[in-house]
Amino acid sequence: MKKFLTACLVFCLAAVLPARAEELSVLREVEKSYQSMKNFRAEFTQELFHRESNTTQKRTGSIEFMPPAFIYWQTNAPDREIIVSNKKEVWNYLPDEDLAYHYSPEVLDTSHAVLSVITGQAKLEDSFEVEFLSKDDSNVLQEFTLYPLESNPQMVEITLTVNTKEKRIQKIVVLDFFGNLNTIEFTAFKANTNLDKKHFYLELPDNVEIEDHFGKK
């Protein structure tokens, strides 16, 4: 879970404004769109900026999601990572290190709460203070700033870009307490595709070291 911690798109309107009813309705429409999906698969690019070392790591990956809690997240080289979630458990597997972390599903409510935003499951108005940030010239891409109502050092602030035409999340930027940024931008998105539930259960090689945190807070 340690590697999954995002800077922002520049739009024509730069001022931060309180989200009005019209702008909040955009987020509600996006939420409804995700709730109507049977599943989705998406590809993304990711940039991880580490403030202390002033370095940025770039990688690509994909995510598969099936409600209510089936997630398969995979990033490619240079640092491969696989996160698998189902109703019973969560795995964070680092193939290049032959290491895997085992958690109970509740961990997604804290250290990986951003996954609930990415998958469209978070109730944004219930969980965040929402500010309208900007929109592009075509009004297709709109940007919001989200401040968690409950303190979470791994998610101090989120910049969320939504595609109003396709009613989905285009980009998400997560700022943590230490000033690190995790930027995820979707390059392909397909809803209601053919996903196999077996893919959401991880089988590890015999040589993998397991750190078991199941049930621990």
Coordinates of C-alpha atoms in Angstrom, one line a residue:
M1 CA 0.0 0.0 0.0
K2 CA 3.0 2.3 0.4
K3 CA 3.6 3.0 -3.2
F4 CA 0.0 3.9 -4.0
L5 CA -0.2 7.4 -2.8
T6 CA -0.6 13.2 -7.8
A7 CA 0.6 19.0 -10.8
C8 CA -2.7 19.9 -12.0
L9 CA -4.2 20.6 -15.5
V10 CA -4.1 24.3 -16.5
F11 CA -7.5 25.5 -17.6
C12 CA -8.7 28.8 -18.8
L13 CA -10.4 29.7 -15.5
A14 CA -7.9 29.6 -12.6
A15 CA -9.9 31.0 -9.7
V16 CA -11.1 28.6 -7.0
L17 CA -14.9 29.1 -6.5
P18 CA -17.3 27.4 -4.1
A19 CA -19.2 24.7 -6.0
R20 CA -22.7 25.9 -6.8
A21 CA -25.7 23.7 -7.4
E22 CA -25.1 23.6 -11.1
E23 CA -21.6 22.5 -10.7
L24 CA -22.4 19.9 -8.0
S25 CA -25.0 18.5 -10.4
V26 CA -22.1 17.6 -12.7
L27 CA -20.5 15.4 -10.0
R28 CA -23.9 13.8 -9.3
E29 CA -24.3 12.9 -12.9
V30 CA -20.8 11.3 -12.9
E31 CA -21.7 9.4 -9.8
K32 CA -24.9 8.1 -11.4
S33 CA -23.0 7.1 -14.5
Y34 CA -20.6 4.9 -12.4
Q35 CA -23.4 3.5 -10.4
S36 CA -25.2 2.3 -13.6
M37 CA -22.1 0.5 -14.8
K38 CA -21.9 -3.3 -14.4
N39 CA -18.1 -2.9 -14.5
F40 CA -15.4 -1.1 -16.3
R41 CA -11.8 -1.5 -17.5
A42 CA -9.5 1.5 -18.0
E43 CA -5.9 2.2 -18.9
F44 CA -4.0 5.1 -17.3
T45 CA -0.7 7.0 -17.0
Q46 CA 0.6 7.7 -13.5
E47 CA 3.1 10.2 -12.2
L48 CA 4.4 10.0 -8.7
F49 CA 6.2 13.1 -7.4
H50 CA 8.3 12.8 -4.3
R51 CA 8.7 16.1 -2.7
E52 CA 11.7 15.3 -0.4
S53 CA 13.9 14.0 -3.3
N54 CA 12.2 16.3 -5.9
T55 CA 11.9 13.3 -8.3
T56 CA 9.1 12.1 -10.5
Q57 CA 8.4 8.6 -11.5
K58 CA 6.2 7.8 -14.5
R59 CA 4.5 4.6 -15.3
T60 CA 1.5 3.1 -17.0
G61 CA -1.1 0.7 -15.9
S62 CA -4.7 -0.6 -16.0
I63 CA -7.6 -1.0 -13.6
E64 CA -10.6 -3.3 -13.7
F65 CA -13.6 -2.8 -11.4
M66 CA -16.7 -4.7 -10.7
P67 CA -19.2 -3.5 -8.0
P68 CA -19.2 -3.5 -5.1
A69 CA -15.6 -4.3 -4.1
F70 CA -13.8 -6.1 -6.9
I71 CA -10.7 -4.2 -8.0
Y72 CA -7.7 -5.3 -10.0
W73 CA -5.1 -2.6 -10.3
Q74 CA -1.8 -3.1 -12.1
T75 CA 1.1 -0.8 -13.0
N76 CA 3.9 -1.7 -15.3
A77 CA 7.7 -1.2 -15.2
P78 CA 9.8 0.4 -13.8
D79 CA 8.1 -0.6 -10.5
R80 CA 5.4 -3.2 -11.1
E81 CA 2.6 -3.3 -8.6
I82 CA -0.6 -5.3 -8.4
I83 CA -3.5 -4.5 -6.0
V84 CA -6.3 -7.0 -5.9
S85 CA -9.5 -6.4 -3.8
N86 CA -12.6 -8.6 -3.3
K87 CA -15.2 -8.9 -0.6
K88 CA -12.8 -11.0 1.6
E89 CA -9.4 -9.5 1.3
V90 CA -7.0 -7.0 -0.3
W91 CA -3.5 -7.8 -1.6
N92 CA -0.8 -5.4 -2.6
Y93 CA 1.8 -7.4 -4.5
L94 CA 5.2 -6.1 -5.6
P95 CA 6.5 -8.7 -8.1
D96 CA 10.0 -7.2 -8.5
E97 CA 10.5 -7.5 -4.7
D98 CA 8.9 -10.9 -4.3
L99 CA 6.8 -9.2 -1.6
A100 CA 3.1 -9.0 -0.9
Y101 CA 1.0 -7.3 1.8
H102 CA -2.3 -8.8 2.9
Y103 CA -5.1 -6.7 4.3
S104 CA -8.7 -6.9 5.3
P105 CA -11.1 -5.0 3.0
E106 CA -11.5 -2.1 5.5
V107 CA -8.0 -0.9 4.5
L108 CA -9.6 0.7 1.4
D109 CA -11.5 3.1 3.7
T110 CA -8.3 4.6 4.9
S111 CA -4.9 4.2 3.1
H112 CA -6.5 3.6 -0.3
A113 CA -9.6 5.7 0.0
V114 CA -8.7 7.2 -3.3
L115 CA -9.6 4.0 -5.0
S116 CA -13.2 4.6 -4.0
V117 CA -13.1 7.9 -5.8
I118 CA -11.5 6.4 -8.9
T119 CA -14.1 3.7 -9.1
G120 CA -16.9 6.1 -8.7
Q121 CA -18.1 4.6 -5.4
A122 CA -17.3 7.6 -3.1
K123 CA -20.2 9.8 -2.1
L124 CA -18.3 13.0 -2.9
E125 CA -20.7 15.5 -1.2
D126 CA -20.8 13.3 1.9
S127 CA -17.1 12.7 2.2
F128 CA -15.5 16.0 0.9
E129 CA -15.9 19.7 0.9
V130 CA -16.2 20.4 -2.8
E131 CA -14.9 23.6 -4.6
F132 CA -15.3 24.3 -8.2
L133 CA -11.9 25.1 -9.7
S134 CA -12.1 25.5 -13.5
K135 CA -13.3 24.4 -16.9
D136 CA -11.9 24.3 -20.4
D137 CA -13.1 26.3 -23.3
S138 CA -15.5 23.6 -24.5
N139 CA -16.9 23.1 -21.0
V140 CA -16.3 19.3 -21.5
L141 CA -13.6 19.1 -18.8
Q142 CA -14.4 20.5 -15.4
E143 CA -12.1 20.5 -12.5
F144 CA -12.9 20.4 -8.8
T145 CA -10.9 20.5 -5.6
L146 CA -12.0 18.0 -2.9
Y147 CA -11.0 18.3 0.8
P148 CA -11.7 15.2 2.9
L149 CA -14.1 15.9 5.8
E150 CA -12.2 13.3 7.9
S151 CA -8.4 13.7 8.4
N152 CA -6.4 11.4 6.2
P153 CA -2.6 12.1 5.9
Q154 CA -2.4 10.1 2.6
M155 CA -5.2 12.2 1.0
V156 CA -5.1 15.8 2.2
E157 CA -6.5 17.2 -1.1
I158 CA -7.8 15.9 -4.4
T159 CA -8.0 17.7 -7.7
L160 CA -10.6 15.9 -9.8
T161 CA -11.1 16.4 -13.5
V162 CA -14.4 15.0 -14.9
N163 CA -15.5 14.6 -18.5
T164 CA -19.0 16.0 -18.7
K165 CA -19.7 14.5 -22.1
E166 CA -18.7 10.9 -21.2
K167 CA -19.7 11.4 -17.5
R168 CA -16.6 9.8 -16.1
I169 CA -13.4 10.8 -14.3
Q170 CA -10.7 12.0 -16.6
K171 CA -7.9 12.7 -14.2
I172 CA -7.2 12.7 -10.4
V173 CA -4.4 14.4 -8.5
V174 CA -3.9 13.4 -4.9
L175 CA -1.8 15.5 -2.5
D176 CA -0.6 13.8 0.7
F177 CA 0.5 15.4 4.0
F178 CA 4.1 15.3 3.0
G179 CA 3.6 17.2 -0.2
N180 CA 3.8 14.2 -2.5
L181 CA 1.6 14.1 -5.6
N182 CA 0.0 11.1 -7.2
T183 CA -1.4 12.0 -10.7
I184 CA -3.5 9.5 -12.6
E185 CA -4.9 10.2 -16.0
F186 CA -7.1 7.8 -17.9
T187 CA -6.1 7.2 -21.5
A188 CA -8.8 4.6 -22.3
F189 CA -12.1 3.7 -20.6
K190 CA -14.6 0.9 -21.4
A191 CA -17.7 0.3 -19.4
N192 CA -19.8 -2.9 -19.3
T193 CA -17.1 -5.1 -20.7
N194 CA -16.4 -8.8 -20.2
L195 CA -14.6 -9.3 -16.9
D196 CA -14.0 -12.6 -15.1
K197 CA -14.5 -12.6 -11.3
K198 CA -11.6 -15.1 -11.0
H199 CA -9.3 -12.3 -11.9
F200 CA -10.0 -10.6 -8.6
Y201 CA -8.5 -13.4 -6.6
L202 CA -4.7 -13.4 -6.4
E203 CA -2.5 -16.5 -6.7
L204 CA 1.1 -15.8 -5.5
P205 CA 4.3 -17.6 -6.5
D206 CA 5.7 -19.8 -3.8
N207 CA 8.8 -17.7 -3.3
V208 CA 6.9 -14.5 -2.4
E209 CA 7.3 -13.2 1.2
I210 CA 3.9 -12.2 2.7
E211 CA 3.5 -9.5 5.4
D212 CA 0.1 -10.3 6.9
H213 CA -1.8 -7.2 8.2
F214 CA -5.2 -8.8 7.9
G215 CA -7.5 -7.4 10.6
K216 CA -4.9 -4.9 11.9
K217 CA -5.8 -1.2 12.1

